[in-house]
Amino acid sequence: MPKMIICGRGGCGKSTLITLMAQKIDEQGKKVLIVDSDESNLGLSTMVGTGPAEKTLMDYLGGRPVVMGKLMAAMRTNWEEKLELFQESSLNELSSEFVSWNGNKGFMQIGKIEHSHEGCACPMGVIAKDFLNHVIVDKNEWVLVDTEAGVEHFGRGIVEGVDSVIMVIDPSNDAVLLSEKVSELSKEAGKPFGVVLNRVDDETRSILEDAISEKNIPIIGVIPYSKTMARENLKGNRLDNNMIEGDIGEIITSVESK
Ligand SMILES: Nc1ncnc2c1ncn2[C@@H]1O[C@H](COP(=O)(O)OP(=O)(O)OP(=O)(O)O)[C@@H](O)[C@H]1O
Ligand SMILES: [Mg+2]
């Protein structure tokens, strides 16, 4: 089943969509791995309800100096081929040191910025790309990748290891403008692309539907504004599909049919 990346501008609802999709997939009795590749935000494991694993993937691999050492060594040669951080692995084979499982739902973090002046987030990008290129999923399994805001993951090539791209669109002109850019970047990368409208009411939904349809971009789902979900997120509680109206299952079916 699909490995997919969820992207969009800051605060549009990427982590929320991942959380709701993961719950639905879990309820369908399928395994889902959530890959938190956002190197700043900390709340996803709480939203999902798994809690974090013992280690980030960066720490599991020995920490930033070790990964940087491997990166530098690989760059001196034919680096993409020489960089070997992972062997091919199925979801069952992933170490519980860096994946925290709760039923069918697994949660892992690539790495977080831990110290002032520690350097840029590029090593996290390399790890994420290498991991996604080597993780094997069967037809009843999903991998959902949460990203940092913006389009940096396209620049880093993380998208190479996934099958499709979903962008979350909140009611803002910036999101509409960015959708065109992400659509082009996805096409360039050869990945199917669709958008989910989030935090909408009837009026903003209609405006967004018109604006996105004009660009010939497929809308694969809609999540209305939910006061309950906003409140529960603020209180640091896990999110639940019962907090929203509508069916997140439509988004899953739409992705499955591609
Ligand atoms: N449909 C919705 N209804 C109400 N609140 C929502 C909805 N979707 C998201 N939110 C709220 O909007 C805020 C941002 O959501 P979220 O953290 O999912 O965005 P994000 O795109 O992951 O942000 P970031 O770019 O910082 O990673 C949160 O407080 C969340 O609870
Ligand atoms: Mg987020």
mmCIF file of C-alpha atoms and ligand atoms in Angstrom:
data_model
loop_
_atom_site.group_PDB
_atom_site.id
_atom_site.type_symbol
_atom_site.label_atom_id
_atom_site.label_comp_id
_atom_site.label_asym_id
_atom_site.label_seq_id
_atom_site.Cartn_x
_atom_site.Cartn_y
_atom_site.Cartn_z
ATOM 1 C CA MET A 1 0.000 0.000 0.000
ATOM 2 C CA PRO A 2 1.043 3.593 -0.253
ATOM 3 C CA LYS A 3 3.968 5.406 1.206
ATOM 4 C CA MET A 4 2.892 9.003 1.120
ATOM 5 C CA ILE A 5 4.059 12.412 2.143
ATOM 6 C CA ILE A 6 1.695 15.006 3.621
ATOM 7 C CA CYS A 7 2.802 18.568 3.042
ATOM 8 C CA GLY A 8 1.554 22.139 3.160
ATOM 9 C CA ARG A 9 2.261 25.515 4.633
ATOM 10 C CA GLY A 10 2.805 26.081 8.352
ATOM 11 C CA GLY A 11 -0.142 25.240 10.575
ATOM 12 C CA CYS A 12 -2.434 24.097 7.734
ATOM 13 C CA GLY A 13 -3.227 20.750 9.410
ATOM 14 C CA LYS A 14 -0.624 18.248 8.140
ATOM 15 C CA SER A 15 -0.163 16.560 11.498
ATOM 16 C CA THR A 16 -3.921 16.570 12.091
ATOM 17 C CA LEU A 17 -4.618 14.831 8.766
ATOM 18 C CA ILE A 18 -1.911 12.224 9.448
ATOM 19 C CA THR A 19 -3.402 11.549 12.869
ATOM 20 C CA LEU A 20 -6.951 11.119 11.563
ATOM 21 C CA MET A 21 -5.857 8.958 8.619
ATOM 22 C CA ALA A 22 -3.729 6.750 10.860
ATOM 23 C CA GLN A 23 -6.651 6.172 13.215
ATOM 24 C CA LYS A 24 -8.935 5.195 10.338
ATOM 25 C CA ILE A 25 -6.356 2.843 8.807
ATOM 26 C CA ASP A 26 -5.805 1.273 12.234
ATOM 27 C CA GLU A 27 -9.580 0.746 12.589
ATOM 28 C CA GLN A 28 -9.582 -0.990 9.205
ATOM 29 C CA GLY A 29 -7.161 -3.495 10.714
ATOM 30 C CA LYS A 30 -4.197 -2.378 8.609
ATOM 31 C CA LYS A 31 -0.729 -1.515 9.784
ATOM 32 C CA VAL A 32 0.323 2.124 9.508
ATOM 33 C CA LEU A 33 3.727 3.657 10.213
ATOM 34 C CA ILE A 34 3.774 7.390 10.925
ATOM 35 C CA VAL A 35 7.123 8.960 10.092
ATOM 36 C CA ASP A 36 7.607 12.327 11.776
ATOM 37 C CA SER A 37 10.151 14.076 9.591
ATOM 38 C CA ASP A 38 9.439 17.543 11.005
ATOM 39 C CA GLU A 39 12.654 18.453 12.817
ATOM 40 C CA SER A 40 11.020 21.161 14.960
ATOM 41 C CA ASN A 41 7.507 20.309 16.168
ATOM 42 C CA LEU A 42 7.103 17.907 19.067
ATOM 43 C CA GLY A 43 3.386 17.163 19.414
ATOM 44 C CA LEU A 44 2.609 14.501 16.805
ATOM 45 C CA SER A 45 3.055 11.441 19.015
ATOM 46 C CA THR A 46 0.599 12.990 21.498
ATOM 47 C CA MET A 47 -1.937 13.713 18.757
ATOM 48 C CA VAL A 48 -1.601 10.131 17.504
ATOM 49 C CA GLY A 49 -1.656 8.638 21.008
ATOM 50 C CA THR A 50 1.349 6.332 20.691
ATOM 51 C CA GLY A 51 3.890 8.434 22.593
ATOM 52 C CA PRO A 52 7.425 8.733 21.224
ATOM 53 C CA ALA A 53 9.816 5.816 20.854
ATOM 54 C CA GLU A 54 12.899 5.539 23.032
ATOM 55 C CA LYS A 55 15.137 7.032 20.323
ATOM 56 C CA THR A 56 14.831 9.133 17.200
ATOM 57 C CA LEU A 57 16.192 7.477 14.110
ATOM 58 C CA MET A 58 19.127 9.897 14.207
ATOM 59 C CA ASP A 59 19.989 8.736 17.739
ATOM 60 C CA TYR A 60 19.475 5.090 16.789
ATOM 61 C CA LEU A 61 22.045 5.562 14.021
ATOM 62 C CA GLY A 62 24.572 6.905 16.527
ATOM 63 C CA GLY A 63 23.721 10.598 16.613
ATOM 64 C CA ARG A 64 24.507 13.568 14.401
ATOM 65 C CA PRO A 65 28.351 13.252 14.452
ATOM 66 C CA VAL A 66 28.184 9.592 13.324
ATOM 67 C CA VAL A 67 25.659 10.319 10.578
ATOM 68 C CA MET A 68 27.623 13.387 9.443
ATOM 69 C CA GLY A 69 30.797 11.253 9.335
ATOM 70 C CA LYS A 70 29.084 8.698 7.063
ATOM 71 C CA LEU A 71 27.711 11.489 4.923
ATOM 72 C CA MET A 72 31.098 13.144 4.481
ATOM 73 C CA ALA A 73 32.745 9.810 3.653
ATOM 74 C CA ALA A 74 30.063 9.049 1.081
ATOM 75 C CA MET A 75 30.344 12.514 -0.459
ATOM 76 C CA ARG A 76 34.021 11.925 -1.146
ATOM 77 C CA THR A 77 33.023 9.021 -3.397
ATOM 78 C CA ASN A 78 29.935 8.323 -5.457
ATOM 79 C CA TRP A 79 27.877 9.368 -2.502
ATOM 80 C CA GLU A 80 24.327 8.234 -3.207
ATOM 81 C CA GLU A 81 25.489 4.678 -3.845
ATOM 82 C CA LYS A 82 27.955 4.527 -0.978
ATOM 83 C CA LEU A 83 25.740 5.959 1.710
ATOM 84 C CA GLU A 84 24.358 2.970 3.526
ATOM 85 C CA LEU A 85 22.378 3.888 6.582
ATOM 86 C CA PHE A 86 19.719 1.169 6.216
ATOM 87 C CA GLN A 87 19.181 -2.261 4.818
ATOM 88 C CA GLU A 88 15.825 -2.981 3.181
ATOM 89 C CA SER A 89 13.351 -3.746 5.985
ATOM 90 C CA SER A 90 9.658 -4.535 6.327
ATOM 91 C CA LEU A 91 7.602 -2.738 8.987
ATOM 92 C CA ASN A 92 7.842 -5.797 11.264
ATOM 93 C CA GLU A 93 11.617 -5.734 11.082
ATOM 94 C CA LEU A 94 12.030 -2.135 12.288
ATOM 95 C CA SER A 95 13.628 -1.850 15.711
ATOM 96 C CA SER A 96 11.322 -1.001 18.611
ATOM 97 C CA GLU A 97 14.107 1.301 19.810
ATOM 98 C CA PHE A 98 12.989 3.848 17.234
ATOM 99 C CA VAL A 99 9.384 2.804 16.471
ATOM 100 C CA SER A 100 6.724 3.001 19.157
ATOM 101 C CA TRP A 101 3.800 0.680 18.348
ATOM 102 C CA ASN A 102 0.263 0.950 19.674
ATOM 103 C CA GLY A 103 -1.813 -1.774 18.011
ATOM 104 C CA ASN A 104 -1.500 -1.312 14.257
ATOM 105 C CA LYS A 105 -0.106 2.199 14.619
ATOM 106 C CA GLY A 106 3.640 2.767 14.685
ATOM 107 C CA PHE A 107 5.271 6.121 15.314
ATOM 108 C CA MET A 108 8.848 7.214 14.662
ATOM 109 C CA GLN A 109 10.792 10.467 14.492
ATOM 110 C CA ILE A 110 13.652 11.071 12.092
ATOM 111 C CA GLY A 111 15.409 13.543 14.386
ATOM 112 C CA LYS A 112 14.886 16.867 16.115
ATOM 113 C CA ILE A 113 16.994 19.994 16.442
ATOM 114 C CA GLU A 114 18.314 19.518 19.984
ATOM 115 C CA HIS A 115 20.996 22.171 20.447
ATOM 116 C CA SER A 116 21.647 25.759 19.530
ATOM 117 C CA HIS A 117 24.304 25.965 16.759
ATOM 118 C CA GLU A 118 24.129 22.212 16.070
ATOM 119 C CA GLY A 119 23.998 22.797 12.307
ATOM 120 C CA CYS A 120 21.333 22.596 9.627
ATOM 121 C CA ALA A 121 18.661 19.931 9.275
ATOM 122 C CA CYS A 122 20.159 18.437 6.103
ATOM 123 C CA PRO A 123 21.308 15.196 7.806
ATOM 124 C CA MET A 124 17.688 14.572 8.851
ATOM 125 C CA GLY A 125 16.693 14.939 5.210
ATOM 126 C CA VAL A 126 19.290 12.399 4.127
ATOM 127 C CA ILE A 127 18.181 9.936 6.803
ATOM 128 C CA ALA A 128 14.507 10.369 5.875
ATOM 129 C CA LYS A 129 15.227 9.795 2.195
ATOM 130 C CA ASP A 130 17.374 6.742 2.811
ATOM 131 C CA PHE A 131 14.847 5.274 5.244
ATOM 132 C CA LEU A 132 11.897 5.738 2.888
ATOM 133 C CA ASN A 133 13.852 4.237 0.019
ATOM 134 C CA HIS A 134 14.520 1.108 2.072
ATOM 135 C CA VAL A 135 11.322 0.500 4.023
ATOM 136 C CA ILE A 136 9.182 -2.167 2.361
ATOM 137 C CA VAL A 137 5.387 -2.122 2.687
ATOM 138 C CA ASP A 138 2.965 -4.795 1.560
ATOM 139 C CA LYS A 139 -0.504 -4.166 0.154
ATOM 140 C CA ASN A 140 -2.202 -3.857 3.551
ATOM 141 C CA GLU A 141 0.342 -1.485 5.041
ATOM 142 C CA TRP A 142 0.715 2.278 4.922
ATOM 143 C CA VAL A 143 3.505 4.748 5.603
ATOM 144 C CA LEU A 144 2.448 8.348 6.273
ATOM 145 C CA VAL A 145 5.217 10.948 6.339
ATOM 146 C CA ASP A 146 4.604 14.197 8.214
ATOM 147 C CA THR A 147 6.777 17.036 6.968
ATOM 148 C CA GLU A 148 7.965 20.438 8.057
ATOM 149 C CA ALA A 149 6.088 23.416 6.634
ATOM 150 C CA GLY A 150 6.837 24.468 3.069
ATOM 151 C CA VAL A 151 8.559 22.626 0.224
ATOM 152 C CA GLU A 152 12.014 21.908 1.650
ATOM 153 C CA HIS A 153 11.420 18.114 1.451
ATOM 154 C CA PHE A 154 11.161 18.403 -2.331
ATOM 155 C CA GLY A 155 14.550 20.123 -2.407
ATOM 156 C CA ARG A 156 16.004 17.389 -0.214
ATOM 157 C CA GLY A 157 14.562 14.675 -2.443
ATOM 158 C CA ILE A 158 12.644 12.956 0.375
ATOM 159 C CA VAL A 159 9.731 12.632 -2.028
ATOM 160 C CA GLU A 160 11.785 10.129 -4.062
ATOM 161 C CA GLY A 161 11.006 7.360 -1.565
ATOM 162 C CA VAL A 162 7.201 7.787 -1.516
ATOM 163 C CA ASP A 163 4.422 6.847 -3.946
ATOM 164 C CA SER A 164 2.279 9.966 -3.734
ATOM 165 C CA VAL A 165 1.923 13.451 -2.306
ATOM 166 C CA ILE A 166 -1.011 14.992 -0.441
ATOM 167 C CA MET A 167 -1.072 18.693 0.312
ATOM 168 C CA VAL A 168 -3.288 20.115 3.048
ATOM 169 C CA ILE A 169 -4.902 23.420 2.172
ATOM 170 C CA ASP A 170 -6.244 25.775 4.817
ATOM 171 C CA PRO A 171 -8.445 28.717 3.857
ATOM 172 C CA SER A 172 -5.706 31.143 2.806
ATOM 173 C CA ASN A 173 -4.479 32.625 -0.446
ATOM 174 C CA ASP A 174 -0.927 31.485 0.349
ATOM 175 C CA ALA A 175 -2.118 27.885 0.480
ATOM 176 C CA VAL A 176 -3.849 28.232 -2.875
ATOM 177 C CA LEU A 177 -0.712 29.728 -4.437
ATOM 178 C CA LEU A 178 1.485 27.044 -2.899
ATOM 179 C CA SER A 179 -0.775 24.286 -4.250
ATOM 180 C CA GLU A 180 0.229 25.158 -7.802
ATOM 181 C CA LYS A 181 3.908 25.023 -6.892
ATOM 182 C CA VAL A 182 3.557 21.682 -5.095
ATOM 183 C CA SER A 183 1.532 20.290 -7.981
ATOM 184 C CA GLU A 184 4.398 21.165 -10.354
ATOM 185 C CA LEU A 185 7.047 19.778 -8.006
ATOM 186 C CA SER A 186 5.097 16.517 -7.647
ATOM 187 C CA LYS A 187 4.739 16.222 -11.410
ATOM 188 C CA GLU A 188 8.478 16.822 -11.802
ATOM 189 C CA ALA A 189 9.115 14.052 -9.257
ATOM 190 C CA GLY A 190 6.638 11.760 -11.066
ATOM 191 C CA LYS A 191 4.312 11.395 -8.062
ATOM 192 C CA PRO A 192 0.489 11.541 -8.063
ATOM 193 C CA PHE A 193 -0.773 14.630 -6.257
ATOM 194 C CA GLY A 194 -4.019 15.664 -4.569
ATOM 195 C CA VAL A 195 -5.140 18.143 -1.954
ATOM 196 C CA VAL A 196 -7.258 17.977 1.197
ATOM 197 C CA LEU A 197 -9.132 21.110 2.219
ATOM 198 C CA ASN A 198 -8.940 21.629 5.967
ATOM 199 C CA ARG A 199 -10.531 23.795 8.628
ATOM 200 C CA VAL A 200 -13.241 24.951 6.244
ATOM 201 C CA ASP A 201 -16.826 26.109 6.742
ATOM 202 C CA ASP A 202 -19.401 26.181 3.924
ATOM 203 C CA GLU A 203 -18.249 29.553 2.604
ATOM 204 C CA THR A 204 -14.483 28.969 2.669
ATOM 205 C CA ARG A 205 -14.977 25.455 1.270
ATOM 206 C CA SER A 206 -16.791 26.825 -1.751
ATOM 207 C CA ILE A 207 -14.165 29.558 -2.372
ATOM 208 C CA LEU A 208 -11.338 27.037 -2.078
ATOM 209 C CA GLU A 209 -13.076 24.464 -4.299
ATOM 210 C CA ASP A 210 -13.413 27.074 -7.053
ATOM 211 C CA ALA A 211 -9.805 28.276 -6.706
ATOM 212 C CA ILE A 212 -8.329 24.751 -6.691
ATOM 213 C CA SER A 213 -10.549 23.407 -9.492
ATOM 214 C CA GLU A 214 -9.434 26.309 -11.682
ATOM 215 C CA LYS A 215 -5.907 24.931 -11.382
ATOM 216 C CA ASN A 216 -7.066 21.430 -12.344
ATOM 217 C CA ILE A 217 -5.774 20.026 -9.079
ATOM 218 C CA PRO A 218 -7.725 17.045 -7.672
ATOM 219 C CA ILE A 219 -9.429 17.571 -4.306
ATOM 220 C CA ILE A 220 -9.394 14.203 -2.532
ATOM 221 C CA GLY A 221 -11.044 15.209 0.718
ATOM 222 C CA VAL A 222 -12.439 17.895 2.982
ATOM 223 C CA ILE A 223 -12.110 18.295 6.756
ATOM 224 C CA PRO A 224 -14.393 20.901 8.318
ATOM 225 C CA TYR A 225 -13.355 23.153 11.169
ATOM 226 C CA SER A 226 -13.894 21.344 14.453
ATOM 227 C CA LYS A 227 -14.035 23.359 17.665
ATOM 228 C CA THR A 228 -13.691 20.134 19.661
ATOM 229 C CA MET A 229 -10.546 19.103 17.824
ATOM 230 C CA ALA A 230 -8.950 22.547 18.227
ATOM 231 C CA ARG A 231 -9.705 22.448 21.967
ATOM 232 C CA GLU A 232 -8.460 18.897 22.524
ATOM 233 C CA ASN A 233 -5.264 19.632 20.599
ATOM 234 C CA LEU A 234 -4.687 22.723 22.720
ATOM 235 C CA LYS A 235 -5.121 20.638 25.885
ATOM 236 C CA GLY A 236 -2.538 18.141 24.661
ATOM 237 C CA ASN A 237 -5.001 15.286 24.174
ATOM 238 C CA ARG A 238 -5.029 12.702 21.412
ATOM 239 C CA LEU A 239 -7.244 13.391 18.413
ATOM 240 C CA ASP A 240 -10.141 11.251 17.313
ATOM 241 C CA ASN A 241 -12.167 10.969 14.109
ATOM 242 C CA ASN A 242 -15.317 11.412 16.206
ATOM 243 C CA MET A 243 -14.239 15.031 16.706
ATOM 244 C CA ILE A 244 -14.882 15.887 13.045
ATOM 245 C CA GLU A 245 -17.890 15.729 10.766
ATOM 246 C CA GLY A 246 -17.443 13.857 7.513
ATOM 247 C CA ASP A 247 -15.546 10.731 6.684
ATOM 248 C CA ILE A 248 -11.788 10.600 6.567
ATOM 249 C CA GLY A 249 -12.273 7.141 5.008
ATOM 250 C CA GLU A 250 -13.041 8.840 1.683
ATOM 251 C CA ILE A 251 -9.500 10.181 1.562
ATOM 252 C CA ILE A 252 -8.122 6.713 2.237
ATOM 253 C CA THR A 253 -10.318 5.142 -0.437
ATOM 254 C CA SER A 254 -9.283 7.820 -2.898
ATOM 255 C CA VAL A 255 -5.582 7.158 -2.297
ATOM 256 C CA GLU A 256 -6.116 3.369 -2.492
ATOM 257 C CA SER A 257 -7.835 3.687 -5.859
ATOM 258 C CA LYS A 258 -4.884 5.511 -7.461
HETATM 259 N N1 LIG B 1 -10.108 20.810 10.988
HETATM 260 C C1 LIG B 1 -9.641 21.467 12.035
HETATM 261 N N2 LIG B 1 -10.474 22.040 12.930
HETATM 262 C C2 LIG B 1 -10.014 22.721 14.004
HETATM 263 N N3 LIG B 1 -8.716 22.878 14.283
HETATM 264 C C3 LIG B 1 -7.835 22.324 13.450
HETATM 265 C C4 LIG B 1 -8.230 21.599 12.290
HETATM 266 N N4 LIG B 1 -7.115 21.164 11.656
HETATM 267 C C5 LIG B 1 -6.084 21.601 12.390
HETATM 268 N N5 LIG B 1 -6.504 22.311 13.448
HETATM 269 C C6 LIG B 1 -5.681 22.989 14.471
HETATM 270 O O1 LIG B 1 -4.772 23.839 13.783
HETATM 271 C C7 LIG B 1 -3.499 23.803 14.436
HETATM 272 C C8 LIG B 1 -2.448 23.369 13.436
HETATM 273 O O2 LIG B 1 -2.716 22.028 13.050
HETATM 274 P P1 LIG B 1 -1.519 21.006 12.749
HETATM 275 O O3 LIG B 1 -0.572 20.974 13.895
HETATM 276 O O4 LIG B 1 -2.136 19.731 12.317
HETATM 277 O O5 LIG B 1 -0.854 21.756 11.529
HETATM 278 P P2 LIG B 1 0.535 21.445 10.823
HETATM 279 O O6 LIG B 1 0.349 21.746 9.396
HETATM 280 O O7 LIG B 1 1.011 20.091 11.185
HETATM 281 O O8 LIG B 1 1.465 22.554 11.498
HETATM 282 P P3 LIG B 1 3.077 22.685 11.347
HETATM 283 O O9 LIG B 1 3.339 23.323 10.025
HETATM 284 O O10 LIG B 1 3.438 23.586 12.505
HETATM 285 O O11 LIG B 1 3.639 21.312 11.466
HETATM 286 C C9 LIG B 1 -3.651 22.876 15.615
HETATM 287 O O12 LIG B 1 -3.937 23.633 16.756
HETATM 288 C C10 LIG B 1 -4.834 22.000 15.226
HETATM 289 O O13 LIG B 1 -5.532 21.495 16.343
HETATM 290 MG MG MG B 2 2.849 19.491 11.995
#
